[in-house]
Amino acid sequence: MSILTYRQALNRTLGQELARDEQVVLMGEEIGLFQGSYRITEGLLDQFGPRRVVDTPIAEEGFVGVAIGAAMLGMRPVVEIMTINFMLVAIDQVVNHASKIHYMFGGQARVPMVIRTPSGGTGQLAATHSQSFENWFAYCPGLKVVAPANPYDARGLLRAAIRDDDPVIFIESLALYDTKGEVPDDDYVIPIGKAEVKRHGRDVTVISYSRMTAVALQVAQQLDAEGISVEVVDLRSLRPLDRPTIIESVKRTNHAVVIAEDWYSYGVTAEIAATIQEEAFDYLDAPVKRVAGLEVPLPYAKDLSAAAKPSAHSLVHAIRSILK
């Protein structure tokens, strides 16, 4: 067992998968000589060379298309997109090609590729660099979407994503890169599509993913001192979605709060709330509460940015309001 940062867990896993399978190749802007905008690919160019760690032009549509073609021919590309905001440049390749090729070719071709990208609003990066679009991709059949919240899950899910025969969107968070946790040294894999109860409780279920799972765990610890027992369910995977784990938890606690970093309308929180309404309505002692970002382009000003994003304070308020 090692103590690793989220960043180190990703870096070591990429290196191990490159060494394990010669068909794995990394692609992206500044991932080689510059070693990645977030240092996730640090040292890998020196270790594996420019044929395995490929610096691309600033042309997301182009190099995502190249990765799709390479995957169809048997390679396993892992593409880094600097932020999920830049996925919009390549969205036709992802949604109209990567997700549909296996189906439209009648199973004769697969697209075993991973697109790694950070999502959400961290720091003062303003409106066009702070968005959460993972629900756009989770909406699309043919894609798998995962969003690990700690180094352990990041390593296990990245292994699973690289070894999967379908395209996987791997969602990261800038705010998590320096967080630390225990990570086993063995070759473990976390199944895609399986949520986890990160903390057991009796009074209310909080459902979250990625950075908001860390916020939920912080709030659970805070409220425990006040006698409120919070159960935290970490989705880990947005597509496929582990609905049974969500429903089982809500049936135990009879209250549910969903928190995500995206906007309130049409987002992940709405999908989870609808799932609970359909499958656990008779177990609820209060309506499902949602905590999400304000529906505005994220401001650059620090105080306004913080006010627009979901927070520990807003989650505490939501939990207290449904337990009254």
mmCIF file of C-alpha atoms in Angstrom:
data_model
loop_
_atom_site.group_PDB
_atom_site.id
_atom_site.type_symbol
_atom_site.label_atom_id
_atom_site.label_comp_id
_atom_site.label_asym_id
_atom_site.label_seq_id
_atom_site.Cartn_x
_atom_site.Cartn_y
_atom_site.Cartn_z
ATOM 1 C CA MET A 1 0.000 0.000 0.000
ATOM 2 C CA SER A 2 1.326 3.442 -0.968
ATOM 3 C CA ILE A 3 0.181 6.977 -0.142
ATOM 4 C CA LEU A 4 -0.233 8.735 -3.485
ATOM 5 C CA THR A 5 -1.738 11.936 -4.728
ATOM 6 C CA TYR A 6 -4.505 11.721 -7.303
ATOM 7 C CA ARG A 7 -1.976 13.043 -9.833
ATOM 8 C CA GLN A 8 0.598 10.360 -8.946
ATOM 9 C CA ALA A 9 -2.018 7.614 -9.135
ATOM 10 C CA LEU A 10 -2.893 8.626 -12.691
ATOM 11 C CA ASN A 11 0.759 9.018 -13.723
ATOM 12 C CA ARG A 12 1.829 5.624 -12.387
ATOM 13 C CA THR A 13 -1.168 3.886 -13.881
ATOM 14 C CA LEU A 14 -0.489 5.351 -17.327
ATOM 15 C CA GLY A 15 3.144 4.225 -17.084
ATOM 16 C CA GLN A 16 2.172 0.714 -16.006
ATOM 17 C CA GLU A 17 -0.405 0.361 -18.780
ATOM 18 C CA LEU A 18 2.097 1.597 -21.391
ATOM 19 C CA ALA A 19 4.559 -1.033 -20.152
ATOM 20 C CA ARG A 20 1.923 -3.777 -19.965
ATOM 21 C CA ASP A 21 0.412 -3.346 -23.441
ATOM 22 C CA GLU A 22 2.350 -2.020 -26.424
ATOM 23 C CA GLN A 23 -0.927 -1.063 -28.112
ATOM 24 C CA VAL A 24 -1.518 1.654 -25.491
ATOM 25 C CA VAL A 25 -0.475 5.093 -26.739
ATOM 26 C CA LEU A 26 -0.917 8.547 -25.194
ATOM 27 C CA MET A 27 -1.962 11.559 -27.265
ATOM 28 C CA GLY A 28 -2.594 15.192 -26.431
ATOM 29 C CA GLU A 29 -1.424 18.774 -26.360
ATOM 30 C CA GLU A 30 1.859 19.318 -24.492
ATOM 31 C CA ILE A 31 1.819 15.885 -22.836
ATOM 32 C CA GLY A 32 5.343 14.958 -23.972
ATOM 33 C CA LEU A 33 8.053 17.610 -23.880
ATOM 34 C CA PHE A 34 6.054 19.809 -21.510
ATOM 35 C CA GLN A 35 4.978 16.704 -19.504
ATOM 36 C CA GLY A 36 1.331 17.718 -19.432
ATOM 37 C CA SER A 37 -0.464 20.869 -18.331
ATOM 38 C CA TYR A 38 -1.111 19.197 -14.953
ATOM 39 C CA ARG A 39 2.028 16.988 -14.927
ATOM 40 C CA ILE A 40 -0.033 13.813 -15.255
ATOM 41 C CA THR A 41 2.272 12.519 -18.014
ATOM 42 C CA GLU A 42 5.502 13.576 -16.303
ATOM 43 C CA GLY A 43 8.451 11.360 -17.238
ATOM 44 C CA LEU A 44 6.546 9.172 -19.670
ATOM 45 C CA LEU A 45 8.071 10.605 -22.866
ATOM 46 C CA ASP A 46 11.580 9.871 -21.585
ATOM 47 C CA GLN A 47 10.546 6.358 -20.617
ATOM 48 C CA PHE A 48 8.523 5.324 -23.673
ATOM 49 C CA GLY A 49 9.543 7.684 -26.476
ATOM 50 C CA PRO A 50 7.620 9.863 -28.952
ATOM 51 C CA ARG A 51 5.906 6.944 -30.724
ATOM 52 C CA ARG A 52 4.046 6.066 -27.502
ATOM 53 C CA VAL A 53 3.666 9.552 -25.981
ATOM 54 C CA VAL A 54 2.556 11.794 -28.823
ATOM 55 C CA ASP A 55 2.476 15.594 -28.677
ATOM 56 C CA THR A 56 -0.375 16.764 -30.893
ATOM 57 C CA PRO A 57 -1.211 20.112 -32.512
ATOM 58 C CA ILE A 58 -3.847 22.322 -30.904
ATOM 59 C CA ALA A 59 -6.550 20.583 -32.913
ATOM 60 C CA GLU A 60 -8.888 18.540 -30.709
ATOM 61 C CA GLU A 61 -11.193 17.447 -33.527
ATOM 62 C CA GLY A 62 -8.194 16.240 -35.508
ATOM 63 C CA PHE A 63 -6.343 14.223 -32.896
ATOM 64 C CA VAL A 64 -9.502 12.742 -31.373
ATOM 65 C CA GLY A 65 -10.386 11.575 -34.900
ATOM 66 C CA VAL A 66 -6.896 10.089 -35.284
ATOM 67 C CA ALA A 67 -7.346 8.263 -31.964
ATOM 68 C CA ILE A 68 -10.694 6.837 -33.093
ATOM 69 C CA GLY A 69 -9.119 5.479 -36.270
ATOM 70 C CA ALA A 70 -6.190 4.034 -34.324
ATOM 71 C CA ALA A 71 -8.584 2.355 -31.894
ATOM 72 C CA MET A 72 -10.571 0.808 -34.752
ATOM 73 C CA LEU A 73 -7.320 -0.749 -36.001
ATOM 74 C CA GLY A 74 -6.452 -2.345 -32.667
ATOM 75 C CA MET A 75 -4.592 0.290 -30.677
ATOM 76 C CA ARG A 76 -5.708 1.626 -27.289
ATOM 77 C CA PRO A 77 -5.225 5.409 -27.374
ATOM 78 C CA VAL A 78 -5.488 7.475 -24.195
ATOM 79 C CA VAL A 79 -6.224 11.057 -25.222
ATOM 80 C CA GLU A 80 -5.735 14.022 -22.905
ATOM 81 C CA ILE A 81 -8.001 17.021 -23.488
ATOM 82 C CA MET A 82 -6.762 20.006 -21.467
ATOM 83 C CA THR A 83 -10.244 20.762 -20.076
ATOM 84 C CA ILE A 84 -13.695 19.396 -20.809
ATOM 85 C CA ASN A 85 -14.537 22.814 -22.291
ATOM 86 C CA PHE A 86 -12.257 21.985 -25.226
ATOM 87 C CA MET A 87 -14.165 18.738 -25.819
ATOM 88 C CA LEU A 88 -16.714 20.888 -27.614
ATOM 89 C CA VAL A 89 -14.236 21.288 -30.467
ATOM 90 C CA ALA A 90 -14.198 17.484 -30.858
ATOM 91 C CA ILE A 91 -17.794 16.713 -29.917
ATOM 92 C CA ASP A 92 -18.742 15.499 -33.409
ATOM 93 C CA GLN A 93 -15.939 12.930 -33.312
ATOM 94 C CA VAL A 94 -16.931 11.775 -29.832
ATOM 95 C CA VAL A 95 -20.718 11.712 -30.142
ATOM 96 C CA ASN A 96 -21.232 10.876 -33.826
ATOM 97 C CA HIS A 97 -18.302 8.533 -34.334
ATOM 98 C CA ALA A 98 -16.603 7.088 -31.247
ATOM 99 C CA SER A 99 -19.894 6.281 -29.530
ATOM 100 C CA LYS A 100 -21.649 4.792 -32.579
ATOM 101 C CA ILE A 101 -19.065 2.934 -34.664
ATOM 102 C CA HIS A 102 -19.462 -0.411 -32.890
ATOM 103 C CA TYR A 103 -23.244 -0.264 -33.358
ATOM 104 C CA MET A 104 -23.304 1.096 -36.914
ATOM 105 C CA PHE A 105 -20.682 -1.408 -38.131
ATOM 106 C CA GLY A 106 -22.713 -4.284 -36.764
ATOM 107 C CA GLY A 107 -20.082 -5.204 -34.205
ATOM 108 C CA GLN A 108 -17.283 -5.530 -36.764
ATOM 109 C CA ALA A 109 -15.276 -2.639 -35.255
ATOM 110 C CA ARG A 110 -14.617 -1.498 -31.698
ATOM 111 C CA VAL A 111 -13.311 1.815 -30.362
ATOM 112 C CA PRO A 112 -11.213 0.987 -27.259
ATOM 113 C CA MET A 113 -10.085 4.506 -26.390
ATOM 114 C CA VAL A 114 -10.035 6.760 -23.326
ATOM 115 C CA ILE A 115 -10.436 10.527 -23.247
ATOM 116 C CA ARG A 116 -9.080 12.016 -20.023
ATOM 117 C CA THR A 117 -10.167 15.539 -19.142
ATOM 118 C CA PRO A 118 -10.698 17.703 -16.039
ATOM 119 C CA SER A 119 -14.137 19.192 -15.474
ATOM 120 C CA GLY A 120 -15.674 21.825 -13.215
ATOM 121 C CA GLY A 121 -14.803 25.254 -11.933
ATOM 122 C CA THR A 122 -11.552 25.408 -9.958
ATOM 123 C CA GLY A 123 -9.675 28.640 -9.368
ATOM 124 C CA GLN A 124 -10.435 31.800 -11.302
ATOM 125 C CA LEU A 125 -10.618 30.406 -14.834
ATOM 126 C CA ALA A 126 -13.864 32.209 -15.766
ATOM 127 C CA ALA A 127 -16.859 31.089 -17.768
ATOM 128 C CA THR A 128 -15.396 29.262 -20.766
ATOM 129 C CA HIS A 129 -12.857 27.215 -18.779
ATOM 130 C CA SER A 130 -14.983 26.225 -15.778
ATOM 131 C CA GLN A 131 -17.907 24.205 -17.100
ATOM 132 C CA SER A 132 -19.122 20.713 -16.260
ATOM 133 C CA PHE A 133 -20.276 18.925 -19.395
ATOM 134 C CA GLU A 134 -20.000 15.316 -18.234
ATOM 135 C CA ASN A 135 -23.791 15.009 -18.349
ATOM 136 C CA TRP A 136 -23.653 15.750 -22.098
ATOM 137 C CA PHE A 137 -21.503 12.688 -22.665
ATOM 138 C CA ALA A 138 -23.292 10.516 -20.095
ATOM 139 C CA TYR A 139 -26.459 11.254 -22.079
ATOM 140 C CA CYS A 140 -25.020 9.508 -25.131
ATOM 141 C CA PRO A 141 -25.445 5.719 -25.519
ATOM 142 C CA GLY A 142 -22.245 4.048 -26.666
ATOM 143 C CA LEU A 143 -19.997 6.051 -24.349
ATOM 144 C CA LYS A 144 -18.948 5.166 -20.822
ATOM 145 C CA VAL A 145 -18.334 8.032 -18.401
ATOM 146 C CA VAL A 146 -16.455 7.706 -15.115
ATOM 147 C CA ALA A 147 -15.526 10.324 -12.510
ATOM 148 C CA PRO A 148 -13.312 9.071 -9.649
ATOM 149 C CA ALA A 149 -13.141 11.060 -6.422
ATOM 150 C CA ASN A 150 -9.909 9.792 -4.832
ATOM 151 C CA PRO A 151 -6.531 8.278 -5.807
ATOM 152 C CA TYR A 152 -7.666 4.704 -5.167
ATOM 153 C CA ASP A 153 -10.642 4.992 -7.500
ATOM 154 C CA ALA A 154 -8.656 7.013 -10.043
ATOM 155 C CA ARG A 155 -6.113 4.219 -10.423
ATOM 156 C CA GLY A 156 -8.614 1.372 -10.520
ATOM 157 C CA LEU A 157 -10.986 3.093 -12.912
ATOM 158 C CA LEU A 158 -8.219 4.270 -15.247
ATOM 159 C CA ARG A 159 -6.982 0.695 -15.568
ATOM 160 C CA ALA A 160 -10.518 -0.452 -16.269
ATOM 161 C CA ALA A 161 -11.048 2.314 -18.835
ATOM 162 C CA ILE A 162 -7.846 1.558 -20.762
ATOM 163 C CA ARG A 163 -8.643 -2.160 -20.879
ATOM 164 C CA ASP A 164 -12.289 -1.641 -21.872
ATOM 165 C CA ASP A 165 -13.294 -2.247 -25.482
ATOM 166 C CA ASP A 166 -15.627 0.777 -25.581
ATOM 167 C CA PRO A 167 -14.834 4.521 -25.573
ATOM 168 C CA VAL A 168 -14.572 5.874 -22.026
ATOM 169 C CA ILE A 169 -14.710 9.538 -20.973
ATOM 170 C CA PHE A 170 -12.548 9.804 -17.858
ATOM 171 C CA ILE A 171 -13.528 12.870 -15.806
ATOM 172 C CA GLU A 172 -10.984 14.394 -13.442
ATOM 173 C CA SER A 173 -10.975 17.515 -11.246
ATOM 174 C CA LEU A 174 -8.219 20.098 -10.940
ATOM 175 C CA ALA A 175 -9.064 20.441 -7.252
ATOM 176 C CA LEU A 176 -8.389 16.739 -6.633
ATOM 177 C CA TYR A 177 -4.973 16.400 -8.254
ATOM 178 C CA ASP A 178 -3.036 17.079 -5.042
ATOM 179 C CA THR A 179 -5.339 15.154 -2.691
ATOM 180 C CA LYS A 180 -3.777 12.047 -1.133
ATOM 181 C CA GLY A 181 -4.980 8.560 -0.302
ATOM 182 C CA GLU A 182 -3.971 4.951 0.149
ATOM 183 C CA VAL A 183 -3.469 3.052 -3.096
ATOM 184 C CA PRO A 184 -2.679 -0.682 -3.258
ATOM 185 C CA ASP A 185 0.441 -1.662 -5.169
ATOM 186 C CA ASP A 186 -1.236 -4.655 -6.829
ATOM 187 C CA ASP A 187 -2.950 -4.680 -10.239
ATOM 188 C CA TYR A 188 -6.506 -4.020 -9.093
ATOM 189 C CA VAL A 189 -9.359 -2.860 -11.342
ATOM 190 C CA ILE A 190 -12.598 -1.125 -10.309
ATOM 191 C CA PRO A 191 -15.544 -2.216 -12.479
ATOM 192 C CA ILE A 192 -17.061 0.579 -14.535
ATOM 193 C CA GLY A 193 -20.688 1.101 -13.544
ATOM 194 C CA LYS A 194 -20.391 0.351 -9.823
ATOM 195 C CA ALA A 195 -21.067 3.046 -7.217
ATOM 196 C CA GLU A 196 -19.722 2.841 -3.680
ATOM 197 C CA VAL A 197 -21.037 3.826 -0.276
ATOM 198 C CA LYS A 198 -18.097 5.894 0.955
ATOM 199 C CA ARG A 199 -19.605 6.476 4.396
ATOM 200 C CA HIS A 200 -22.521 4.709 6.074
ATOM 201 C CA GLY A 201 -25.212 6.703 7.862
ATOM 202 C CA ARG A 202 -28.817 6.420 9.015
ATOM 203 C CA ASP A 203 -30.481 9.850 8.568
ATOM 204 C CA VAL A 204 -29.890 11.030 5.001
ATOM 205 C CA THR A 205 -28.211 9.829 1.801
ATOM 206 C CA VAL A 206 -25.994 12.270 -0.099
ATOM 207 C CA ILE A 207 -25.272 11.192 -3.683
ATOM 208 C CA SER A 208 -22.321 12.767 -5.461
ATOM 209 C CA TYR A 209 -19.284 12.168 -7.655
ATOM 210 C CA SER A 210 -15.802 13.573 -8.279
ATOM 211 C CA ARG A 211 -14.939 16.676 -6.207
ATOM 212 C CA MET A 212 -18.393 16.871 -4.668
ATOM 213 C CA THR A 213 -17.822 13.483 -3.025
ATOM 214 C CA ALA A 214 -14.958 15.052 -1.077
ATOM 215 C CA VAL A 215 -17.277 17.909 -0.106
ATOM 216 C CA ALA A 216 -19.986 15.435 0.951
ATOM 217 C CA LEU A 217 -17.559 13.498 3.149
ATOM 218 C CA GLN A 218 -16.392 16.737 4.775
ATOM 219 C CA VAL A 219 -19.994 17.711 5.516
ATOM 220 C CA ALA A 220 -20.818 14.231 6.827
ATOM 221 C CA GLN A 221 -17.997 14.487 9.338
ATOM 222 C CA GLN A 222 -19.094 17.984 10.370
ATOM 223 C CA LEU A 223 -22.744 16.992 10.893
ATOM 224 C CA ASP A 224 -21.826 13.814 12.741
ATOM 225 C CA ALA A 225 -20.650 16.025 15.598
ATOM 226 C CA GLU A 226 -24.178 17.477 15.679
ATOM 227 C CA GLY A 227 -25.837 14.068 15.795
ATOM 228 C CA ILE A 228 -26.839 13.931 12.117
ATOM 229 C CA SER A 229 -25.721 10.681 10.471
ATOM 230 C CA VAL A 230 -25.006 11.133 6.743
ATOM 231 C CA GLU A 231 -24.534 8.297 4.266
ATOM 232 C CA VAL A 232 -22.409 9.231 1.242
ATOM 233 C CA VAL A 233 -22.831 7.404 -2.061
ATOM 234 C CA ASP A 234 -20.118 8.077 -4.632
ATOM 235 C CA LEU A 235 -21.432 7.355 -8.124
ATOM 236 C CA ARG A 236 -17.910 6.870 -9.597
ATOM 237 C CA SER A 237 -19.585 6.052 -12.935
ATOM 238 C CA LEU A 238 -22.204 8.232 -14.661
ATOM 239 C CA ARG A 239 -22.787 5.816 -17.561
ATOM 240 C CA PRO A 240 -23.519 3.081 -16.823
ATOM 241 C CA LEU A 241 -25.233 4.362 -13.689
ATOM 242 C CA ASP A 242 -25.500 2.112 -10.629
ATOM 243 C CA ARG A 243 -29.132 2.801 -9.769
ATOM 244 C CA PRO A 244 -29.547 -0.145 -7.335
ATOM 245 C CA THR A 245 -26.873 1.168 -4.943
ATOM 246 C CA ILE A 246 -28.562 4.591 -4.904
ATOM 247 C CA ILE A 247 -32.010 3.129 -4.258
ATOM 248 C CA GLU A 248 -30.840 0.730 -1.551
ATOM 249 C CA SER A 249 -29.219 3.605 0.326
ATOM 250 C CA VAL A 250 -32.292 5.856 0.098
ATOM 251 C CA LYS A 251 -34.507 3.030 1.323
ATOM 252 C CA ARG A 252 -32.322 2.817 4.436
ATOM 253 C CA THR A 253 -32.187 6.550 5.241
ATOM 254 C CA ASN A 254 -35.534 7.767 3.814
ATOM 255 C CA HIS A 255 -33.991 11.107 2.784
ATOM 256 C CA ALA A 256 -31.880 12.063 -0.236
ATOM 257 C CA VAL A 257 -29.750 15.014 -1.292
ATOM 258 C CA VAL A 258 -27.919 15.055 -4.619
ATOM 259 C CA ILE A 259 -24.969 17.376 -5.166
ATOM 260 C CA ALA A 260 -23.040 17.977 -8.386
ATOM 261 C CA GLU A 261 -20.899 20.741 -9.829
ATOM 262 C CA ASP A 262 -22.992 21.169 -12.966
ATOM 263 C CA TRP A 263 -25.937 23.532 -13.419
ATOM 264 C CA TYR A 264 -29.238 22.789 -11.708
ATOM 265 C CA SER A 265 -31.414 22.110 -14.778
ATOM 266 C CA TYR A 266 -31.072 19.005 -16.956
ATOM 267 C CA GLY A 267 -27.971 17.791 -15.128
ATOM 268 C CA VAL A 268 -26.794 14.727 -13.204
ATOM 269 C CA THR A 269 -28.727 15.831 -10.116
ATOM 270 C CA ALA A 270 -31.956 15.827 -12.125
ATOM 271 C CA GLU A 271 -31.322 12.286 -13.373
ATOM 272 C CA ILE A 272 -30.615 10.971 -9.873
ATOM 273 C CA ALA A 273 -33.651 12.738 -8.421
ATOM 274 C CA ALA A 274 -35.873 11.227 -11.126
ATOM 275 C CA THR A 275 -34.435 7.772 -10.453
ATOM 276 C CA ILE A 276 -35.220 8.049 -6.733
ATOM 277 C CA GLN A 277 -38.715 9.382 -7.461
ATOM 278 C CA GLU A 278 -39.466 6.436 -9.755
ATOM 279 C CA GLU A 279 -37.948 3.642 -7.671
ATOM 280 C CA ALA A 280 -38.024 4.736 -4.023
ATOM 281 C CA PHE A 281 -40.891 7.222 -3.720
ATOM 282 C CA ASP A 282 -42.720 5.271 -0.994
ATOM 283 C CA TYR A 283 -39.593 5.277 1.163
ATOM 284 C CA LEU A 284 -39.080 9.049 1.139
ATOM 285 C CA ASP A 285 -39.985 11.123 4.185
ATOM 286 C CA ALA A 286 -39.255 14.366 2.309
ATOM 287 C CA PRO A 287 -38.764 15.429 -1.333
ATOM 288 C CA VAL A 288 -35.353 14.840 -2.897
ATOM 289 C CA LYS A 289 -33.195 17.939 -2.542
ATOM 290 C CA ARG A 290 -30.712 19.013 -5.234
ATOM 291 C CA VAL A 291 -27.591 21.127 -4.764
ATOM 292 C CA ALA A 292 -25.940 22.442 -7.921
ATOM 293 C CA GLY A 293 -24.358 25.516 -9.479
ATOM 294 C CA LEU A 294 -26.246 28.708 -10.176
ATOM 295 C CA GLU A 295 -27.416 28.928 -13.767
ATOM 296 C CA VAL A 296 -25.039 31.658 -14.858
ATOM 297 C CA PRO A 297 -21.733 31.660 -16.742
ATOM 298 C CA LEU A 298 -19.177 31.301 -13.961
ATOM 299 C CA PRO A 299 -17.846 34.756 -12.974
ATOM 300 C CA TYR A 300 -14.141 35.496 -12.860
ATOM 301 C CA ALA A 301 -14.329 37.511 -9.617
ATOM 302 C CA LYS A 302 -13.305 35.239 -6.748
ATOM 303 C CA ASP A 303 -16.227 35.937 -4.411
ATOM 304 C CA LEU A 304 -18.809 35.744 -7.190
ATOM 305 C CA SER A 305 -17.280 32.510 -8.490
ATOM 306 C CA ALA A 306 -17.489 30.923 -5.050
ATOM 307 C CA ALA A 307 -21.086 32.073 -4.648
ATOM 308 C CA ALA A 308 -22.094 30.486 -7.965
ATOM 309 C CA LYS A 309 -20.695 27.036 -7.169
ATOM 310 C CA PRO A 310 -22.115 24.347 -4.880
ATOM 311 C CA SER A 311 -20.325 24.258 -1.547
ATOM 312 C CA ALA A 312 -20.165 22.555 1.807
ATOM 313 C CA HIS A 313 -22.315 25.377 3.206
ATOM 314 C CA SER A 314 -25.055 24.864 0.601
ATOM 315 C CA LEU A 315 -25.004 21.106 1.187
ATOM 316 C CA VAL A 316 -25.338 21.540 4.961
ATOM 317 C CA HIS A 317 -28.308 23.873 4.401
ATOM 318 C CA ALA A 318 -29.981 21.317 2.094
ATOM 319 C CA ILE A 319 -29.507 18.459 4.551
ATOM 320 C CA ARG A 320 -30.888 20.437 7.476
ATOM 321 C CA SER A 321 -33.875 21.628 5.445
ATOM 322 C CA ILE A 322 -35.103 18.115 4.604
ATOM 323 C CA LEU A 323 -34.552 16.778 8.118
ATOM 324 C CA LYS A 324 -36.717 19.448 9.768
#
